[in-house]
Coordinates of N, CA, C and O and ligand atoms in Angstrom, one line a residue:
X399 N 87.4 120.6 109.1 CA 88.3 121.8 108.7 C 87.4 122.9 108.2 O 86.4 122.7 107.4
X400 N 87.7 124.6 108.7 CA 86.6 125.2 108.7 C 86.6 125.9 107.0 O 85.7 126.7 106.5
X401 N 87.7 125.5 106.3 CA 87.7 126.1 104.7 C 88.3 125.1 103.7 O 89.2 125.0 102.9
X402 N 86.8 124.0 104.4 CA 87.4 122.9 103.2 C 85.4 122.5 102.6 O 84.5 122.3 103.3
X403 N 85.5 122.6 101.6 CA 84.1 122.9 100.7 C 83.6 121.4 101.1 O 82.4 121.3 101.2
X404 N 84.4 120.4 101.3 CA 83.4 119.2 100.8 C 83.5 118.7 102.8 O 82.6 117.9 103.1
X405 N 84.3 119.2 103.8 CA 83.5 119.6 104.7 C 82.3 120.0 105.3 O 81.7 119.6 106.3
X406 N 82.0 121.0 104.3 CA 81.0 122.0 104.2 C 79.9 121.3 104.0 O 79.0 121.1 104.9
X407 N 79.7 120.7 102.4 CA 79.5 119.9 102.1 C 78.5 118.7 102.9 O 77.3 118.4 102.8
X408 N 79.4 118.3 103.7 CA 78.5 116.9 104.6 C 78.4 117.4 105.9 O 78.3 116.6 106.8
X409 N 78.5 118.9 106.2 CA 78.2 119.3 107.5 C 76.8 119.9 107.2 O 76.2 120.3 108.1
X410 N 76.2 120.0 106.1 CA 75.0 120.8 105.1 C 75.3 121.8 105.4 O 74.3 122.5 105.6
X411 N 76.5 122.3 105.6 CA 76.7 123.8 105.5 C 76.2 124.5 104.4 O 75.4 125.5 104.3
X412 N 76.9 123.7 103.1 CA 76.5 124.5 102.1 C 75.2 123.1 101.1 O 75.3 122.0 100.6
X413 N 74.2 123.9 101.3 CA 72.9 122.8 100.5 C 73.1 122.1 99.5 O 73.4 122.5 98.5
X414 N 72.9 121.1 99.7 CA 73.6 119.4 98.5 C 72.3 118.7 98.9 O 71.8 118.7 100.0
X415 N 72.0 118.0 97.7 CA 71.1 116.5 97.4 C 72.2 115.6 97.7 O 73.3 115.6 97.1
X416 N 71.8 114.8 98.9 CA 72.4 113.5 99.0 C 72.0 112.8 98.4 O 70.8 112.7 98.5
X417 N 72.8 111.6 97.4 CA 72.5 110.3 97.1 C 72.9 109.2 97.8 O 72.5 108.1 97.6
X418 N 73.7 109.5 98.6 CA 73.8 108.4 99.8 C 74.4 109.3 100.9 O 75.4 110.1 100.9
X419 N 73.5 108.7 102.2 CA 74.4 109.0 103.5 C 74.2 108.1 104.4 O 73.2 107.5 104.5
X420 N 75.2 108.0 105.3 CA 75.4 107.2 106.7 C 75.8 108.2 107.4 O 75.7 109.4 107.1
X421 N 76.5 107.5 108.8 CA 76.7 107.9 110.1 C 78.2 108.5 109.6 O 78.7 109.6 110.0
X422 N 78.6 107.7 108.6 CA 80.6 107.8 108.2 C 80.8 108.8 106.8 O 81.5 109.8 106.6
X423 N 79.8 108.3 105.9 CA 79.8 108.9 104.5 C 79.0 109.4 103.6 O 78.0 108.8 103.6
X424 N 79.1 110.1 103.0 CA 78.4 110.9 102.2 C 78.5 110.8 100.4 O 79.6 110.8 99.8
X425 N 77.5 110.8 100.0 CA 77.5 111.3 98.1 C 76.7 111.7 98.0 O 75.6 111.7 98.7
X426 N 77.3 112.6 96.6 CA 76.8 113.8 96.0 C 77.1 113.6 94.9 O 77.9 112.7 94.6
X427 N 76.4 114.4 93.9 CA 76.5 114.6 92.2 C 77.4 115.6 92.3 O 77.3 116.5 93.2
X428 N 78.5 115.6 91.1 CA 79.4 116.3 90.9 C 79.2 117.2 90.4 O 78.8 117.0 89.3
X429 N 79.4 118.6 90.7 CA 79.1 119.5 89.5 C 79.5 120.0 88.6 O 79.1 121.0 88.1
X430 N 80.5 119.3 88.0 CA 80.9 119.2 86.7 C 81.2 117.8 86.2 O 82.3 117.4 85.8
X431 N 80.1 117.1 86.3 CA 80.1 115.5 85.6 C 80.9 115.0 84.6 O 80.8 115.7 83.6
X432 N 81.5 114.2 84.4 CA 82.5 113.6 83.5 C 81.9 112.2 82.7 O 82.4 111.3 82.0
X433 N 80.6 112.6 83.2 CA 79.9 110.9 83.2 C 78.7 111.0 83.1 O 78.4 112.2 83.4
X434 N 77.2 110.0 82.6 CA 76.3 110.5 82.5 C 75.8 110.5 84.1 O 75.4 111.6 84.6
X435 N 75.9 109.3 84.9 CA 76.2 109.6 86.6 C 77.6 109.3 86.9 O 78.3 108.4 86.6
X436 N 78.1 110.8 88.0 CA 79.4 111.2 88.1 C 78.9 111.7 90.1 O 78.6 112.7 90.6
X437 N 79.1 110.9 90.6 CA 78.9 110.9 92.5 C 80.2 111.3 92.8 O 81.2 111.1 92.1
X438 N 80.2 111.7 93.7 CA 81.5 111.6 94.6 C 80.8 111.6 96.4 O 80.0 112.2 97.1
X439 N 81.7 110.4 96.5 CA 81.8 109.6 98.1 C 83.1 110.4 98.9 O 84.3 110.6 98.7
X440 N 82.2 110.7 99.6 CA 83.2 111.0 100.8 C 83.3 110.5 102.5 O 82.2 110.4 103.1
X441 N 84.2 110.4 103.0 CA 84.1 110.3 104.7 C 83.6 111.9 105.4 O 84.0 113.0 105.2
X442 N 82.9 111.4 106.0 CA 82.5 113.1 106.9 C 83.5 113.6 107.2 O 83.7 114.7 106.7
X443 N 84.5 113.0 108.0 CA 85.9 113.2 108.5 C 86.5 113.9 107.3 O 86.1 113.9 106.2
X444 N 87.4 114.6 108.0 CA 88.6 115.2 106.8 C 89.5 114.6 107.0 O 90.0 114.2 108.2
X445 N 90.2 114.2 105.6 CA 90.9 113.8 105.4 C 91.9 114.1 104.2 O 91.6 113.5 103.2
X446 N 92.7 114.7 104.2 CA 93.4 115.4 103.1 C 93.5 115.1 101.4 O 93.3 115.6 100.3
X447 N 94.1 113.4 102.0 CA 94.2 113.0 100.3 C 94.9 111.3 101.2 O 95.2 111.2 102.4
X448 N 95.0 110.3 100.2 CA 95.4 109.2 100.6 C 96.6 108.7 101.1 O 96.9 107.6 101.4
X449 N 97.6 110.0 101.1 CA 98.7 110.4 101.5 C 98.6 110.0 103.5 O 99.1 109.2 104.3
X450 N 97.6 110.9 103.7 CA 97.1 110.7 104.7 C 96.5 109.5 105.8 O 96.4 109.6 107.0
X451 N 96.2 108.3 105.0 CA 95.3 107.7 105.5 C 96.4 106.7 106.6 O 97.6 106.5 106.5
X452 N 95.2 106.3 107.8 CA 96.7 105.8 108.5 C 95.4 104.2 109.0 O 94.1 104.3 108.9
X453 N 96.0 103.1 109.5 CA 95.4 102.0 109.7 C 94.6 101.6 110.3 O 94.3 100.4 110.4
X454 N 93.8 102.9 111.0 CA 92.8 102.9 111.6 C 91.6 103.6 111.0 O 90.6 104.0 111.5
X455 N 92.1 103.8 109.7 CA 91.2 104.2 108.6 C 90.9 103.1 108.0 O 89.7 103.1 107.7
X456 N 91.4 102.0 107.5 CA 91.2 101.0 106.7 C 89.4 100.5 106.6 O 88.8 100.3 105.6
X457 N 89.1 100.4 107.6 CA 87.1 100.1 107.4 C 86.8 101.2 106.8 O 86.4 100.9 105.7
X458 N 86.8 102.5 106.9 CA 86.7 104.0 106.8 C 86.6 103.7 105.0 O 85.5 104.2 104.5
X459 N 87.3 103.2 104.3 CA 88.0 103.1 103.0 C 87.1 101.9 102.4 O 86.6 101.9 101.2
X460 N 87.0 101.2 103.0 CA 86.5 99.8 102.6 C 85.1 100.1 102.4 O 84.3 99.7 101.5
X461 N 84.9 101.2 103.6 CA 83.2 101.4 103.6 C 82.6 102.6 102.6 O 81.3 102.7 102.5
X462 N 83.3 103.2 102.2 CA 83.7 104.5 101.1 C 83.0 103.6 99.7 O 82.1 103.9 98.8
X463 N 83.8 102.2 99.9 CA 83.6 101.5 98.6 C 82.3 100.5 98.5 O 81.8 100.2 97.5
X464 N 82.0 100.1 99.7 CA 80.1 99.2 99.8 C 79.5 100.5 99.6 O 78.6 100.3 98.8
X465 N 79.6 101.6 99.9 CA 78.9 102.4 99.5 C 78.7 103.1 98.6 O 77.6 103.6 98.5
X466 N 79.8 103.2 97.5 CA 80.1 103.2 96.4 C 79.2 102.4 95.4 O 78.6 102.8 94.4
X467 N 79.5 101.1 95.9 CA 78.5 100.1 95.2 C 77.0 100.1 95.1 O 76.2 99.7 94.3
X468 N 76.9 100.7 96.2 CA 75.4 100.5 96.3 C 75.0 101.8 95.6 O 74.0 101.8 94.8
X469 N 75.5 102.9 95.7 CA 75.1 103.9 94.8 C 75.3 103.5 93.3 O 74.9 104.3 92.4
X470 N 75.8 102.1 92.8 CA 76.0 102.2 91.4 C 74.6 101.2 91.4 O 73.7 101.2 90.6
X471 N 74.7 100.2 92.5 CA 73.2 100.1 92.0 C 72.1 100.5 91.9 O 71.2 100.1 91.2
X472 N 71.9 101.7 92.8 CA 70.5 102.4 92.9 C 70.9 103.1 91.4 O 69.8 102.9 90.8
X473 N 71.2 103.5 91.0 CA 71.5 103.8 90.0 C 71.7 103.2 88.4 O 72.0 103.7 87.3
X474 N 71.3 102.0 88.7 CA 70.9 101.4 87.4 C 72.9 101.0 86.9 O 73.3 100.2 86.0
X475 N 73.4 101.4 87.5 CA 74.8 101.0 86.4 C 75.7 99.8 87.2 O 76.9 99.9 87.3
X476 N 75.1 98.9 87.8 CA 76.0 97.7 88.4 C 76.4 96.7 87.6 O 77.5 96.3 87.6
X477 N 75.1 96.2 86.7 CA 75.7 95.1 85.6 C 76.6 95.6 84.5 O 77.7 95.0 84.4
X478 N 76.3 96.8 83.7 CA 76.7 97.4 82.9 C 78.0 97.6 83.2 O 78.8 97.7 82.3
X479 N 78.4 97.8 84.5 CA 79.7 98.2 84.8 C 79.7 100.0 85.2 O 78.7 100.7 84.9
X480 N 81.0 100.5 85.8 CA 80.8 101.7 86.2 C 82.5 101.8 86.3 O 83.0 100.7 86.2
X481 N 83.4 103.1 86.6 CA 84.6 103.2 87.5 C 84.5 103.9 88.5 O 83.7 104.8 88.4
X482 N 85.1 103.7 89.7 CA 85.5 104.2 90.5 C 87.0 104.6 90.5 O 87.9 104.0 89.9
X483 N 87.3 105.8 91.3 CA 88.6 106.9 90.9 C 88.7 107.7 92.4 O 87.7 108.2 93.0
X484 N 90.5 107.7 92.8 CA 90.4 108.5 93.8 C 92.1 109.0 93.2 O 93.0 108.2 92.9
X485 N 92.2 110.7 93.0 CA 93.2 110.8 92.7 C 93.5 111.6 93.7 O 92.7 112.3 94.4
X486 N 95.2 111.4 93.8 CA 96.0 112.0 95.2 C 96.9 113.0 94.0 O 97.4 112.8 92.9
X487 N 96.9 114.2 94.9 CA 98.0 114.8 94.9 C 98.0 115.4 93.2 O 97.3 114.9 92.3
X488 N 99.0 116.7 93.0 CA 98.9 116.7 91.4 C 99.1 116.0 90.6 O 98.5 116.4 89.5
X489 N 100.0 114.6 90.5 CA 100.3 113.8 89.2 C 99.0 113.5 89.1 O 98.4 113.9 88.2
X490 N 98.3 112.7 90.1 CA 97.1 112.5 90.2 C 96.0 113.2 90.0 O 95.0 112.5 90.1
X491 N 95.7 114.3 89.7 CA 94.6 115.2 88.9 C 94.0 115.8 90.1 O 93.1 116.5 89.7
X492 N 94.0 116.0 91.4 CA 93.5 116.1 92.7 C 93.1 117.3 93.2 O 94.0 117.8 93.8
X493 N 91.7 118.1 93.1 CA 92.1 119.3 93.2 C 91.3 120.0 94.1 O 91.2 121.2 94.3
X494 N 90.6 118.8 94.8 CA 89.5 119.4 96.2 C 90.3 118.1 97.4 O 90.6 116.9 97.4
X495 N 90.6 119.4 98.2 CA 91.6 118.2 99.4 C 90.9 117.9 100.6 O 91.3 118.2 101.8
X496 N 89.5 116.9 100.3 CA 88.8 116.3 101.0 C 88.9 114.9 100.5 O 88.2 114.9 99.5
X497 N 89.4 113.5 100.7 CA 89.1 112.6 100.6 C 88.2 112.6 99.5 O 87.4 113.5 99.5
X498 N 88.0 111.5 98.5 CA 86.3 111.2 97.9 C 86.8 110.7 96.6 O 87.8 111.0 95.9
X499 N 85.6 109.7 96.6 CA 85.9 108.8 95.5 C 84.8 109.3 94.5 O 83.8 110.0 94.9
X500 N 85.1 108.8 93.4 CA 84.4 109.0 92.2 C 84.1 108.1 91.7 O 85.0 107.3 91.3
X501 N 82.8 107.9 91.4 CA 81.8 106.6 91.2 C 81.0 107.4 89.4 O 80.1 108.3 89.1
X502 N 81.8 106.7 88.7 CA 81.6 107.3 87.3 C 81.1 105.9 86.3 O 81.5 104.7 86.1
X503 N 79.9 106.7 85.7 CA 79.2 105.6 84.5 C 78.5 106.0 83.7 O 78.6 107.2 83.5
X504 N 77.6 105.0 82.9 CA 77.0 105.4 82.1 C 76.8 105.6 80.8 O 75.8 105.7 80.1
X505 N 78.6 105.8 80.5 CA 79.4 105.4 79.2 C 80.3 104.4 79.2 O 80.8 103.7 80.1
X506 N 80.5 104.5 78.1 CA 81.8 103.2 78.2 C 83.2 104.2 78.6 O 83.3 105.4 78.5
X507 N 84.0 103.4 79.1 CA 85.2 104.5 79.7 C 86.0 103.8 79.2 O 85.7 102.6 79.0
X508 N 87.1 104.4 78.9 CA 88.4 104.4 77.8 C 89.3 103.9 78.9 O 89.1 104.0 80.1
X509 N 90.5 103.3 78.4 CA 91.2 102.9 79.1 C 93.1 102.9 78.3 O 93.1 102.5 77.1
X510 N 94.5 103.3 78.7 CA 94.4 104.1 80.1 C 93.8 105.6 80.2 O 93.6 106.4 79.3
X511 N 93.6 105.8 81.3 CA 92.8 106.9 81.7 C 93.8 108.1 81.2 O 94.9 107.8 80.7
X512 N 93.3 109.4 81.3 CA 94.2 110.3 80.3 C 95.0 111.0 81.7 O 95.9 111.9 81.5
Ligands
5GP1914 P1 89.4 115.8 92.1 O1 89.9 116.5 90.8 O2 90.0 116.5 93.3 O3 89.7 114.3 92.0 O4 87.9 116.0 92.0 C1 87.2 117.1 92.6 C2 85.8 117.0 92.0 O5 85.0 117.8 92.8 C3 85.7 117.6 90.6 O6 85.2 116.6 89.7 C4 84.8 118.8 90.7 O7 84.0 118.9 89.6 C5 84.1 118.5 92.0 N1 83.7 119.7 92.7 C6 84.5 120.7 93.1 N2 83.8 121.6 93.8 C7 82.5 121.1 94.0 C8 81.4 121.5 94.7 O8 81.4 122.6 95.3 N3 80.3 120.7 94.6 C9 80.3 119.6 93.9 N4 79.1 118.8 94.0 N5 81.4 119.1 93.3 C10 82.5 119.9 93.3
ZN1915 ZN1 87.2 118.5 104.5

């Protein structure tokens, strides 16, 4: 999609440090962190929001999440624990309409989420 930022994003349109990439997905540091490390995973693909996702995405999702993990281990926060977060839509807090998960740690995180 030609006016969607996190397109941009994993096309290196616009210049980002990757912390992880493949053939399918992408992370990046968030720029306004919520966390001491705060990633967000994405599919290259556009994908709106999870509203969207259809059954032939399911690896697509799964793989979002090994990858997820392994960013929390290179990252020192696997034993310690970490959250992962994908919010849809506005009840959901959602406000860049590219797919992507949020791989958040490094503090202790409160629980329910606000
Ligand atoms: P959402 O609220 O949609 O779940 O999360 C969107 C996230 O993207 C927010 O945490 C916000 O800080 C982050 N974000 C928005 N624009 C950019 C950007 O241009 N670059 C990066 N690295 N993060 C962004
Ligand atoms: Zn996009």
């Amino acid at each position: 999609m030609t006016d969607c930022i996190f397109c941009k994003i994993a096309a290196g349109e616009i210049p980002s440090e990757f912390v992880y990439e493949d053939d399918q997905v992408v992370g990046f540091r968030d720029l306004n962190p919520q966390a001491p490390t705060h990633v967000l995973l994405i599919p290259r693909r556009h994908i709106a929001t999870l509203n969207e996702l259809r059954p032939e995405d399911e690896a697509l999702v799964g793989h979002l999440y090994t990858a997820a993990a392994e960013v929390a281990r290179r990252e020192g926060l696997a034993e310690a624990g970490y959250r992962t977060v994908i919010n849809c839509n506005a009840d959901g807090g959602q406000t860049v309409f590219h797919l992507h998960l949020h791989l958040l740690g490094g503090r202790r995180m409160s629980w329910p989420p606000g």
